Amino acid sequence: MDKLVIEGGRPLRGTLTVSGSKNTALPLMAAALLADGTTTIDNVPNLRDVNTFSDVLRVSGAEVEFDADAHVMTIDASTIDTPVAPYELVKKMRASFYMLGALLGRCGKGRVSLPGGCAWGPRPVNLHLEGMRAFGAEIELDEGYVVAHAPGGRLPGGTFTLEPSSVGATINLALAASTAQGTSRIENAAIEPDVVVFLEALQRMGAQIDGIGTRTVEIEGVDGLQPIAVTNCPDRIELGTFMIAAAIAGEPNDTIRIENANPDHLGRAFLDKFAATGTHFVTGADHVEVSAPDVLEPVSIETAVFPGFPTDLQAQWSVLLSQSPGAATITDTIYDDRFSHIPELARMGLQASVDGNTVTVEGHTHLKGATVMSTDLRASVSLVLAGMVAEGQTDVLRVYHLDRGYERLEVKLQNAGIQIHREQYDEFATPDVLKDD
Ligand code: EPZ
């Protein structure tokens, strides 16, 4: 198993490069299943989740080729003869549940494992299932699998309101509705950039979609979609993570450049809150330049659906708050208990208290290096950020969580002045203290 070893206190300098968006690449890969031919996607990040989803597509019969160095993926979906998404793969990556919409859309049926929960609690899929039923699918649960089929082989279409709005359900329902017999409408649809880029790609494939980027998406079903060549957008969460890293580990009289970025995809709320910390930054069409302030202002945040503050950046924000001189709060309105990083950060000296879906973080914390445990993707990157500014050495264990969503993070940070490297370790080795002399 791998860990990242960080020697804190080194300033972040120079340039960081953002990889392609994980949460946009995955739906684009699912969309390729709807086309009888070969779809090409470039700027695909080389991540565990992308490679897991590639295997899920292969199970269904698609041929997936991924040039990880060039970040180019081709998906030949000419033959989809096994409409199944097995538990062994779906349990590793919940977005595999997009196979339900893709298989219903392409084959009129599918047997897809329920994704189960994740590190911070239940991740229901009731909206996905209720929406598919509203579009005319017959859905049964069998031994942990969703067994779905369109009576007569093709969904009639229908109307469904998402409450709450859901990124995954919007994507899954659009996959199924694109080739339905009739027209479908999704109310309170998600408008995250991941969803907009995905819906625009579906439209280029021949889907008849109105209302992209609005809360009401209307889809008139077509007989089939055509393969396309599409470019994935940059990862907005990695961009936000790097901006926070620059704010806490950059030097005040220096400028850090973050390239291959789309700052518009972060949403106004994050950019306004980031500015309120006193961090100076300039945004360009494909980059952001950041200069750390002498003193970071403690700025409380509350997550919300786009264009609100992204829930995927709240863990990273708690490290920023620890380096500011006063107390502030983080409230996550999307998930109730996404604070598994707080106890780990507390082992490094973070002073924080969790009350329901709000954490209060005391500022002016002198973090000290420690061995800490990753629990989920965004929690693990907050531990790396803390290790960068802590005194001494921090070992971040179980970085397979990190590898799900950050491509070669330690290499990117090494190239920007951070003393960090990857090591293998045996999680189950006998502790030295128990070893016979
Ligand atoms: C997507 O997850 C992202 N994952 C998540 O990023 C992100 O945190 C989340 O959107 C919110 O922005 C991918 O895109 C692969 P939701 P998703 O459905 O689609 C509730 C990361 O770190 N809900 O928008 O699963 C749900 O419990 C990951 O990259 C239902 O109640 O999120 C939550 O409270 C973590 N029933 C809210 O909706 C449902 O059927 C929003 O979830 C579905 C969701």
CSV table of C-alpha atoms and ligand atoms in Angstrom, one decimal:
chain,number,residue,atom,x,y,z
A,1,MET,CA,0.0,0.0,0.0
A,2,ASP,CA,1.2,3.5,-0.7
A,3,LYS,CA,1.7,6.5,1.6
A,4,LEU,CA,2.8,10.1,0.9
A,5,VAL,CA,5.6,11.4,3.1
A,6,ILE,CA,5.7,15.2,3.4
A,7,GLU,CA,8.4,17.4,5.1
A,8,GLY,CA,6.4,20.6,6.0
A,9,GLY,CA,7.4,24.2,5.9
A,10,ARG,CA,8.7,24.5,2.3
A,11,PRO,CA,7.1,27.3,0.3
A,12,LEU,CA,5.0,26.4,-2.7
A,13,ARG,CA,6.5,28.1,-5.8
A,14,GLY,CA,6.2,28.2,-9.6
A,15,THR,CA,3.6,26.4,-11.6
A,16,LEU,CA,0.9,23.8,-11.0
A,17,THR,CA,-0.9,22.1,-13.9
A,18,VAL,CA,-4.6,21.0,-13.6
A,19,SER,CA,-5.6,17.6,-15.1
A,20,GLY,CA,-8.8,16.8,-16.8
A,21,SER,CA,-12.0,16.7,-14.8
A,22,LYS,CA,-12.7,13.4,-13.1
A,23,ASN,CA,-16.4,14.2,-12.6
A,24,THR,CA,-16.8,15.2,-16.3
A,25,ALA,CA,-14.7,12.4,-17.8
A,26,LEU,CA,-16.9,9.7,-16.1
A,27,PRO,CA,-20.2,10.8,-17.6
A,28,LEU,CA,-18.6,11.4,-21.0
A,29,MET,CA,-17.4,7.8,-20.9
A,30,ALA,CA,-20.9,6.7,-20.1
A,31,ALA,CA,-22.3,8.7,-23.0
A,32,ALA,CA,-20.0,6.9,-25.4
A,33,LEU,CA,-22.0,3.7,-24.7
A,34,LEU,CA,-25.0,5.3,-26.4
A,35,ALA,CA,-23.2,5.5,-29.8
A,36,ASP,CA,-22.8,2.7,-32.2
A,37,GLY,CA,-19.2,3.4,-33.1
A,38,THR,CA,-15.9,4.8,-31.6
A,39,THR,CA,-16.0,7.9,-29.4
A,40,THR,CA,-12.7,9.8,-28.7
A,41,ILE,CA,-12.2,11.7,-25.5
A,42,ASP,CA,-9.1,13.8,-24.8
A,43,ASN,CA,-7.8,15.4,-21.6
A,44,VAL,CA,-8.9,12.3,-19.7
A,45,PRO,CA,-7.1,12.2,-16.3
A,46,ASN,CA,-5.1,9.0,-15.5
A,47,LEU,CA,-7.0,8.2,-12.2
A,48,ARG,CA,-8.1,5.0,-10.4
A,49,ASP,CA,-11.8,6.0,-11.0
A,50,VAL,CA,-11.2,6.4,-14.7
A,51,ASN,CA,-9.5,3.0,-15.0
A,52,THR,CA,-12.2,1.4,-12.8
A,53,PHE,CA,-14.9,2.8,-15.1
A,54,SER,CA,-13.0,1.6,-18.2
A,55,ASP,CA,-13.3,-1.9,-16.8
A,56,VAL,CA,-17.0,-1.4,-16.2
A,57,LEU,CA,-17.5,-0.4,-19.8
A,58,ARG,CA,-15.4,-3.4,-21.0
A,59,VAL,CA,-17.7,-5.8,-19.1
A,60,SER,CA,-20.7,-4.5,-21.1
A,61,GLY,CA,-18.8,-5.3,-24.4
A,62,ALA,CA,-17.2,-1.9,-25.2
A,63,GLU,CA,-13.6,-1.8,-26.3
A,64,VAL,CA,-11.7,0.9,-24.3
A,65,GLU,CA,-8.2,2.1,-25.2
A,66,PHE,CA,-6.6,4.6,-22.9
A,67,ASP,CA,-3.3,6.3,-23.7
A,68,ALA,CA,-2.6,7.5,-20.1
A,69,ASP,CA,0.4,9.6,-21.2
A,70,ALA,CA,-1.5,11.4,-23.9
A,71,HIS,CA,-4.7,11.4,-21.8
A,72,VAL,CA,-6.7,10.2,-24.9
A,73,MET,CA,-9.3,7.6,-24.6
A,74,THR,CA,-11.2,5.8,-27.4
A,75,ILE,CA,-14.4,3.8,-26.6
A,76,ASP,CA,-15.7,1.5,-29.4
A,77,ALA,CA,-19.3,0.8,-28.3
A,78,SER,CA,-20.3,-1.0,-31.5
A,79,THR,CA,-21.0,-4.2,-29.6
A,80,ILE,CA,-22.8,-3.8,-26.2
A,81,ASP,CA,-23.8,-7.4,-25.6
A,82,THR,CA,-23.6,-7.7,-21.8
A,83,PRO,CA,-25.9,-5.1,-20.2
A,84,VAL,CA,-24.4,-5.7,-16.7
A,85,ALA,CA,-22.4,-3.6,-14.2
A,86,PRO,CA,-21.0,-6.0,-11.5
A,87,TYR,CA,-20.8,-5.3,-7.8
A,88,GLU,CA,-17.0,-6.0,-7.8
A,89,LEU,CA,-16.5,-2.9,-9.9
A,90,VAL,CA,-19.4,-0.7,-8.9
A,91,LYS,CA,-18.5,-0.9,-5.2
A,92,LYS,CA,-15.1,0.7,-6.0
A,93,MET,CA,-16.6,3.7,-7.8
A,94,ARG,CA,-20.2,4.8,-7.3
A,95,ALA,CA,-20.4,6.8,-10.6
A,96,SER,CA,-20.5,3.3,-12.2
A,97,PHE,CA,-24.2,3.7,-11.5
A,98,TYR,CA,-24.3,5.8,-14.7
A,99,MET,CA,-24.4,2.4,-16.4
A,100,LEU,CA,-28.1,2.2,-15.4
A,101,GLY,CA,-29.0,5.1,-17.7
A,102,ALA,CA,-26.5,4.2,-20.4
A,103,LEU,CA,-27.7,0.5,-20.6
A,104,LEU,CA,-31.4,1.5,-20.6
A,105,GLY,CA,-30.6,4.1,-23.3
A,106,ARG,CA,-28.6,1.7,-25.5
A,107,CYS,CA,-30.1,-1.8,-24.8
A,108,GLY,CA,-33.4,-1.0,-23.2
A,109,LYS,CA,-32.4,-3.1,-20.1
A,110,GLY,CA,-29.6,-3.4,-17.6
A,111,ARG,CA,-28.5,-5.2,-14.4
A,112,VAL,CA,-26.5,-2.8,-12.3
A,113,SER,CA,-25.2,-3.2,-8.8
A,114,LEU,CA,-26.4,-0.7,-6.2
A,115,PRO,CA,-23.4,1.4,-5.3
A,116,GLY,CA,-23.7,1.2,-1.6
A,117,GLY,CA,-22.4,3.9,0.7
A,118,CYS,CA,-19.1,5.7,0.9
A,119,ALA,CA,-16.6,6.8,3.6
A,120,TRP,CA,-18.9,9.5,5.0
A,121,GLY,CA,-22.2,7.8,5.0
A,122,PRO,CA,-25.1,6.7,2.8
A,123,ARG,CA,-25.2,7.9,-0.8
A,124,PRO,CA,-28.8,7.1,-1.8
A,125,VAL,CA,-29.8,6.6,-5.4
A,126,ASN,CA,-33.6,6.9,-4.8
A,127,LEU,CA,-33.8,9.8,-7.2
A,128,HIS,CA,-32.1,7.8,-10.0
A,129,LEU,CA,-34.6,4.9,-9.5
A,130,GLU,CA,-37.7,7.1,-9.1
A,131,GLY,CA,-36.7,9.1,-12.1
A,132,MET,CA,-36.2,6.0,-14.3
A,133,ARG,CA,-39.6,4.8,-13.3
A,134,ALA,CA,-41.1,8.2,-14.1
A,135,PHE,CA,-39.6,7.8,-17.6
A,136,GLY,CA,-41.3,4.4,-17.9
A,137,ALA,CA,-38.7,1.9,-16.8
A,138,GLU,CA,-39.6,-1.2,-14.8
A,139,ILE,CA,-37.2,-1.4,-11.9
A,140,GLU,CA,-36.7,-4.3,-9.5
A,141,LEU,CA,-34.1,-4.9,-6.8
A,142,ASP,CA,-32.6,-8.4,-6.9
A,143,GLU,CA,-29.7,-9.5,-4.6
A,144,GLY,CA,-28.2,-6.0,-4.4
A,145,TYR,CA,-28.7,-5.3,-8.1
A,146,VAL,CA,-31.0,-3.0,-9.9
A,147,VAL,CA,-32.8,-4.9,-12.7
A,148,ALA,CA,-34.3,-2.4,-15.1
A,149,HIS,CA,-36.0,-2.8,-18.4
A,150,ALA,CA,-38.0,-0.7,-20.8
A,151,PRO,CA,-41.3,-2.4,-21.7
A,152,GLY,CA,-41.2,-3.0,-25.4
A,153,GLY,CA,-37.5,-2.3,-25.5
A,154,ARG,CA,-37.6,1.5,-25.4
A,155,LEU,CA,-38.5,4.0,-22.6
A,156,PRO,CA,-41.6,6.1,-23.4
A,157,GLY,CA,-40.2,9.1,-21.5
A,158,GLY,CA,-41.8,11.3,-18.8
A,159,THR,CA,-41.3,14.1,-16.3
A,160,PHE,CA,-39.4,14.0,-13.0
A,161,THR,CA,-38.5,16.6,-10.4
A,162,LEU,CA,-35.2,16.2,-8.5
A,163,GLU,CA,-35.6,17.0,-4.8
A,164,PRO,CA,-32.8,17.7,-3.9
A,165,SER,CA,-31.1,18.6,-7.1
A,166,SER,CA,-28.6,15.8,-8.0
A,167,VAL,CA,-25.6,15.8,-10.3
A,168,GLY,CA,-25.6,12.0,-10.7
A,169,ALA,CA,-29.3,11.7,-11.1
A,170,THR,CA,-29.4,14.5,-13.8
A,171,ILE,CA,-26.7,12.6,-15.7
A,172,ASN,CA,-28.2,9.2,-15.3
A,173,LEU,CA,-31.7,10.3,-16.4
A,174,ALA,CA,-30.3,12.2,-19.4
A,175,LEU,CA,-28.5,9.1,-20.5
A,176,ALA,CA,-31.7,7.1,-20.4
A,177,ALA,CA,-33.9,9.8,-21.9
A,178,SER,CA,-31.7,10.6,-24.9
A,179,THR,CA,-33.0,7.6,-26.9
A,180,ALA,CA,-36.5,7.3,-25.4
A,181,GLN,CA,-39.6,7.0,-27.6
A,182,GLY,CA,-41.0,10.3,-26.5
A,183,THR,CA,-40.0,13.5,-24.7
A,184,SER,CA,-38.7,13.7,-21.1
A,185,ARG,CA,-38.3,16.6,-18.7
A,186,ILE,CA,-36.0,16.9,-15.7
A,187,GLU,CA,-37.1,19.6,-13.2
A,188,ASN,CA,-34.6,21.1,-10.7
A,189,ALA,CA,-31.8,19.6,-12.8
A,190,ALA,CA,-28.2,20.1,-11.7
A,191,ILE,CA,-26.3,22.9,-13.5
A,192,GLU,CA,-22.7,22.0,-12.3
A,193,PRO,CA,-20.2,22.5,-15.1
A,194,ASP,CA,-19.6,18.7,-15.2
A,195,VAL,CA,-23.3,18.3,-16.1
A,196,VAL,CA,-23.3,21.1,-18.7
A,197,VAL,CA,-20.2,19.8,-20.6
A,198,PHE,CA,-21.7,16.3,-20.5
A,199,LEU,CA,-25.1,17.5,-21.9
A,200,GLU,CA,-23.4,19.5,-24.6
A,201,ALA,CA,-21.5,16.4,-25.7
A,202,LEU,CA,-24.8,14.4,-25.8
A,203,GLN,CA,-26.3,17.1,-27.9
A,204,ARG,CA,-23.3,16.9,-30.3
A,205,MET,CA,-23.9,13.2,-30.5
A,206,GLY,CA,-27.4,13.9,-31.8
A,207,ALA,CA,-29.5,14.1,-28.6
A,208,GLN,CA,-32.3,16.7,-28.8
A,209,ILE,CA,-31.8,18.6,-25.6
A,210,ASP,CA,-33.2,22.0,-24.5
A,211,GLY,CA,-32.4,23.9,-21.3
A,212,ILE,CA,-28.8,22.9,-20.9
A,213,GLY,CA,-27.4,24.8,-17.9
A,214,THR,CA,-30.9,25.6,-16.6
A,215,ARG,CA,-32.9,23.9,-13.9
A,216,THR,CA,-35.4,22.5,-16.5
A,217,VAL,CA,-33.9,20.1,-19.1
A,218,GLU,CA,-36.1,18.8,-21.9
A,219,ILE,CA,-35.0,15.8,-24.0
A,220,GLU,CA,-36.8,14.6,-27.1
A,221,GLY,CA,-35.8,11.0,-27.6
A,222,VAL,CA,-34.0,10.0,-30.9
A,223,ASP,CA,-33.4,6.5,-32.3
A,224,GLY,CA,-29.7,6.5,-31.7
A,225,LEU,CA,-26.6,8.7,-31.1
A,226,GLN,CA,-23.5,9.2,-33.2
A,227,PRO,CA,-19.9,8.9,-31.9
A,228,ILE,CA,-17.9,12.1,-31.6
A,229,ALA,CA,-14.5,13.4,-30.6
A,230,VAL,CA,-14.8,15.5,-27.5
A,231,THR,CA,-12.4,17.3,-25.2
A,232,ASN,CA,-12.9,16.9,-21.4
A,233,CYS,CA,-12.8,20.2,-19.3
A,234,PRO,CA,-10.2,20.9,-16.6
A,235,ASP,CA,-10.9,19.6,-13.1
A,236,ARG,CA,-12.5,22.5,-11.1
A,237,ILE,CA,-12.0,20.8,-7.8
A,238,GLU,CA,-8.3,20.3,-8.4
A,239,LEU,CA,-8.1,24.0,-9.4
A,240,GLY,CA,-9.8,25.0,-6.1
A,241,THR,CA,-7.5,22.7,-4.2
A,242,PHE,CA,-4.4,24.2,-5.8
A,243,MET,CA,-5.7,27.8,-5.1
A,244,ILE,CA,-6.1,26.9,-1.4
A,245,ALA,CA,-2.6,25.4,-1.4
A,246,ALA,CA,-1.1,28.6,-2.9
A,247,ALA,CA,-3.0,30.7,-0.3
A,248,ILE,CA,-1.6,28.7,2.7
A,249,ALA,CA,1.9,27.6,1.4
A,250,GLY,CA,2.8,30.4,-1.0
A,251,GLU,CA,5.1,33.3,-0.1
A,252,PRO,CA,3.4,36.7,0.1
A,253,ASN,CA,5.8,38.4,-2.4
A,254,ASP,CA,5.6,35.6,-4.9
A,255,THR,CA,3.1,34.5,-7.5
A,256,ILE,CA,2.0,30.9,-8.2
A,257,ARG,CA,0.6,30.1,-11.6
A,258,ILE,CA,-2.0,27.4,-12.0
A,259,GLU,CA,-2.4,26.3,-15.7
A,260,ASN,CA,-4.9,24.3,-17.7
A,261,ALA,CA,-7.6,25.8,-15.5
A,262,ASN,CA,-11.1,27.1,-16.0
A,263,PRO,CA,-11.8,29.4,-13.1
A,264,ASP,CA,-15.4,30.0,-14.3
A,265,HIS,CA,-16.2,26.4,-13.4
A,266,LEU,CA,-15.5,27.1,-9.7
A,267,GLY,CA,-18.6,29.3,-9.4
A,268,ARG,CA,-18.9,32.8,-8.0
A,269,ALA,CA,-19.3,31.8,-4.4
A,270,PHE,CA,-15.9,30.1,-4.1
A,271,LEU,CA,-14.1,32.9,-5.9
A,272,ASP,CA,-15.8,35.5,-3.7
A,273,LYS,CA,-15.0,33.6,-0.5
A,274,PHE,CA,-11.4,33.0,-1.7
A,275,ALA,CA,-11.0,36.8,-2.4
A,276,ALA,CA,-12.4,37.5,1.1
A,277,THR,CA,-9.5,35.7,2.7
A,278,GLY,CA,-7.2,38.5,1.4
A,279,THR,CA,-5.5,36.2,-1.1
A,280,HIS,CA,-4.8,38.1,-4.3
A,281,PHE,CA,-5.5,36.3,-7.5
A,282,VAL,CA,-5.9,37.0,-11.2
A,283,THR,CA,-8.0,34.8,-13.4
A,284,GLY,CA,-7.4,34.2,-17.1
A,285,ALA,CA,-9.1,32.1,-19.8
A,286,ASP,CA,-7.0,29.0,-19.0
A,287,HIS,CA,-5.1,29.9,-15.8
A,288,VAL,CA,-5.1,31.5,-12.4
A,289,GLU,CA,-2.2,33.4,-10.7
A,290,VAL,CA,-2.3,33.4,-6.9
A,291,SER,CA,-0.3,35.5,-4.4
A,292,ALA,CA,-0.6,34.5,-0.7
A,293,PRO,CA,-1.5,37.3,1.7
A,294,ASP,CA,0.6,38.3,4.7
A,295,VAL,CA,-2.4,37.3,6.9
A,296,LEU,CA,-5.3,35.0,5.8
A,297,GLU,CA,-8.7,36.3,6.9
A,298,PRO,CA,-10.9,33.7,8.6
A,299,VAL,CA,-13.9,33.3,6.2
A,300,SER,CA,-16.9,31.1,7.0
A,301,ILE,CA,-18.4,29.2,4.2
A,302,GLU,CA,-21.6,27.2,3.5
A,303,THR,CA,-21.6,24.7,0.6
A,304,ALA,CA,-24.4,24.7,-1.9
A,305,VAL,CA,-25.2,23.4,-5.4
A,306,PHE,CA,-23.6,25.3,-8.3
A,307,PRO,CA,-22.8,28.2,-8.4
A,308,GLY,CA,-22.6,27.8,-4.7
A,309,PHE,CA,-19.4,26.8,-2.8
A,310,PRO,CA,-18.6,23.2,-3.9
A,311,THR,CA,-18.9,20.6,-1.1
A,312,ASP,CA,-15.8,18.9,-2.7
A,313,LEU,CA,-13.7,21.9,-1.5
A,314,GLN,CA,-14.9,22.2,2.1
A,315,ALA,CA,-12.3,19.7,3.6
A,316,GLN,CA,-9.5,21.7,2.0
A,317,TRP,CA,-11.0,25.0,3.3
A,318,SER,CA,-10.7,23.7,6.9
A,319,VAL,CA,-6.9,23.7,6.5
A,320,LEU,CA,-7.0,27.2,5.2
A,321,LEU,CA,-9.1,28.3,8.2
A,322,SER,CA,-6.5,26.7,10.6
A,323,GLN,CA,-3.9,29.1,9.2
A,324,SER,CA,-6.0,32.2,9.6
A,325,PRO,CA,-5.9,34.2,12.9
A,326,GLY,CA,-9.5,33.7,14.0
A,327,ALA,CA,-12.3,31.1,14.3
A,328,ALA,CA,-14.7,30.4,11.4
A,329,THR,CA,-17.3,27.8,10.4
A,330,ILE,CA,-17.9,25.4,7.5
A,331,THR,CA,-21.4,24.2,7.0
A,332,ASP,CA,-22.0,21.5,4.4
A,333,THR,CA,-25.6,21.6,3.2
A,334,ILE,CA,-25.1,18.9,0.6
A,335,TYR,CA,-23.9,16.1,2.9
A,336,ASP,CA,-24.6,15.8,6.6
A,337,ASP,CA,-21.4,14.2,7.9
A,338,ARG,CA,-18.6,14.8,5.5
A,339,PHE,CA,-16.0,15.6,8.2
A,340,SER,CA,-14.0,12.4,8.5
A,341,HIS,CA,-10.8,14.5,7.9
A,342,ILE,CA,-11.4,16.6,11.1
A,343,PRO,CA,-10.2,13.9,13.6
A,344,GLU,CA,-7.2,13.2,11.5
A,345,LEU,CA,-6.3,16.9,11.2
A,346,ALA,CA,-6.8,17.1,15.0
A,347,ARG,CA,-3.9,14.7,15.4
A,348,MET,CA,-1.8,17.4,13.7
A,349,GLY,CA,-3.1,20.0,16.2
A,350,LEU,CA,-6.2,21.3,14.4
A,351,GLN,CA,-8.6,22.8,17.0
A,352,ALA,CA,-12.1,22.2,15.7
A,353,SER,CA,-15.5,21.1,16.9
A,354,VAL,CA,-18.3,19.5,14.8
A,355,ASP,CA,-21.9,20.2,15.5
A,356,GLY,CA,-24.2,18.4,13.0
A,357,ASN,CA,-23.3,19.6,9.5
A,358,THR,CA,-21.2,22.5,10.8
A,359,VAL,CA,-17.6,22.5,11.9
A,360,THR,CA,-16.0,25.4,13.8
A,361,VAL,CA,-12.3,25.7,13.1
A,362,GLU,CA,-10.1,27.7,15.5
A,363,GLY,CA,-7.4,29.7,13.7
A,364,HIS,CA,-3.7,30.4,14.3
A,365,THR,CA,-3.0,26.7,14.6
A,366,HIS,CA,0.6,25.6,14.6
A,367,LEU,CA,0.1,22.2,12.9
A,368,LYS,CA,2.7,19.5,13.7
A,369,GLY,CA,3.4,16.5,11.4
A,370,ALA,CA,1.9,13.1,12.2
A,371,THR,CA,0.9,9.9,10.6
A,372,VAL,CA,-2.6,10.3,9.4
A,373,MET,CA,-5.2,8.2,7.6
A,374,SER,CA,-7.0,9.0,4.4
A,375,THR,CA,-10.7,8.2,4.5
A,376,ASP,CA,-12.0,9.6,1.3
A,377,LEU,CA,-10.8,11.5,-1.7
A,378,ARG,CA,-11.2,15.1,-0.6
A,379,ALA,CA,-10.4,14.3,3.0
A,380,SER,CA,-7.1,12.8,1.9
A,381,VAL,CA,-6.0,15.9,0.0
A,382,SER,CA,-6.8,18.1,3.0
A,383,LEU,CA,-4.2,16.0,4.9
A,384,VAL,CA,-1.6,16.6,2.2
A,385,LEU,CA,-2.3,20.4,2.4
A,386,ALA,CA,-1.9,20.2,6.2
A,387,GLY,CA,1.3,18.3,5.9
A,388,MET,CA,2.7,21.0,3.6
A,389,VAL,CA,2.3,23.7,6.3
A,390,ALA,CA,2.9,21.5,9.4
A,391,GLU,CA,6.2,21.4,11.3
A,392,GLY,CA,8.1,18.2,10.6
A,393,GLN,CA,7.1,15.1,8.8
A,394,THR,CA,3.6,13.9,7.9
A,395,ASP,CA,2.8,10.4,6.6
A,396,VAL,CA,-0.6,10.3,4.8
A,397,LEU,CA,-1.6,6.6,4.7
A,398,ARG,CA,-3.9,4.8,2.2
A,399,VAL,CA,-3.4,7.2,-0.6
A,400,TYR,CA,-5.4,5.0,-2.9
A,401,HIS,CA,-8.2,7.3,-1.9
A,402,LEU,CA,-6.2,10.2,-3.2
A,403,ASP,CA,-5.3,8.4,-6.4
A,404,ARG,CA,-9.0,8.1,-7.2
A,405,GLY,CA,-9.2,11.8,-8.0
A,406,TYR,CA,-5.7,13.5,-8.2
A,407,GLU,CA,-3.3,12.6,-10.9
A,408,ARG,CA,0.4,12.3,-9.8
A,409,LEU,CA,-0.2,14.9,-7.1
A,410,GLU,CA,3.1,14.3,-5.4
A,411,VAL,CA,5.0,14.9,-8.7
A,412,LYS,CA,3.1,18.2,-9.3
A,413,LEU,CA,3.9,19.4,-5.8
A,414,GLN,CA,7.5,18.3,-6.0
A,415,ASN,CA,7.9,20.3,-9.1
A,416,ALA,CA,6.5,23.3,-7.2
A,417,GLY,CA,8.9,23.2,-4.3
A,418,ILE,CA,7.3,20.8,-1.9
A,419,GLN,CA,9.3,18.1,-0.2
A,420,ILE,CA,7.0,15.1,-0.8
A,421,HIS,CA,7.4,11.6,-2.0
A,422,ARG,CA,5.5,8.3,-2.3
A,423,GLU,CA,6.6,5.2,-0.3
A,424,GLN,CA,5.2,1.8,0.0
A,425,TYR,CA,4.3,0.4,3.4
A,426,ASP,CA,2.8,-2.7,4.9
A,427,GLU,CA,-0.4,-1.6,6.7
A,428,PHE,CA,-0.5,-4.9,8.6
A,429,ALA,CA,3.2,-5.1,9.6
A,430,THR,CA,3.9,-5.9,13.2
A,431,PRO,CA,4.5,-2.6,15.0
A,432,ASP,CA,8.2,-2.1,15.9
A,433,VAL,CA,7.3,-1.9,19.6
A,434,LEU,CA,6.0,-5.5,19.5
A,435,LYS,CA,9.0,-6.9,17.7
A,436,ASP,CA,11.4,-9.0,19.7
A,437,ASP,CA,14.7,-7.3,20.2
B,1,EPZ,C1,-21.4,14.2,-7.5
B,1,EPZ,O1,-21.8,13.1,-6.7
B,1,EPZ,C2,-19.9,14.1,-7.4
B,1,EPZ,N1,-19.4,12.9,-7.9
B,1,EPZ,C3,-19.4,14.3,-6.0
B,1,EPZ,O2,-18.0,14.4,-6.0
B,1,EPZ,C4,-20.0,15.6,-5.4
B,1,EPZ,O3,-19.6,15.7,-4.1
B,1,EPZ,C5,-21.5,15.6,-5.6
B,1,EPZ,O4,-21.8,15.4,-7.0
B,1,EPZ,C6,-22.1,17.0,-5.2
B,1,EPZ,O5,-21.6,18.0,-6.0
B,1,EPZ,C7,-19.3,12.7,-9.3
B,1,EPZ,O6,-19.6,13.6,-10.0
B,1,EPZ,C8,-18.8,11.3,-9.7
B,1,EPZ,P1,-25.5,14.3,-5.9
B,1,EPZ,P2,-23.4,12.6,-6.7
B,1,EPZ,O7,-26.4,13.3,-6.4
B,1,EPZ,O8,-23.9,12.8,-8.1
B,1,EPZ,C9,-28.6,13.5,-2.4
B,1,EPZ,C10,-15.8,13.8,-5.5
B,1,EPZ,O9,-15.2,14.1,-4.5
B,1,EPZ,N2,-29.1,12.4,-3.2
B,1,EPZ,O10,-25.5,15.7,-6.5
B,1,EPZ,O11,-23.5,11.3,-6.0
B,1,EPZ,C11,-27.2,13.1,-1.9
B,1,EPZ,O12,-27.2,12.3,-0.8
B,1,EPZ,C12,-17.3,13.3,-5.4
B,1,EPZ,O13,-15.4,13.9,-6.7
B,1,EPZ,C13,-30.3,11.7,-2.8
B,1,EPZ,O14,-30.8,12.0,-1.8
B,1,EPZ,O15,-24.0,13.8,-5.8
B,1,EPZ,C14,-26.6,14.5,-1.6
B,1,EPZ,O16,-27.1,14.9,-0.3
B,1,EPZ,C15,-17.6,13.1,-3.9
B,1,EPZ,N3,-30.8,10.8,-3.6
B,1,EPZ,C16,-27.3,15.4,-2.7
B,1,EPZ,O17,-28.4,14.6,-3.2
B,1,EPZ,C17,-30.2,10.4,-4.8
B,1,EPZ,O18,-30.8,9.5,-5.5
B,1,EPZ,C18,-26.4,15.7,-3.8
B,1,EPZ,O19,-25.8,14.5,-4.3
B,1,EPZ,C19,-29.1,11.1,-5.2
B,1,EPZ,C20,-28.5,12.1,-4.4
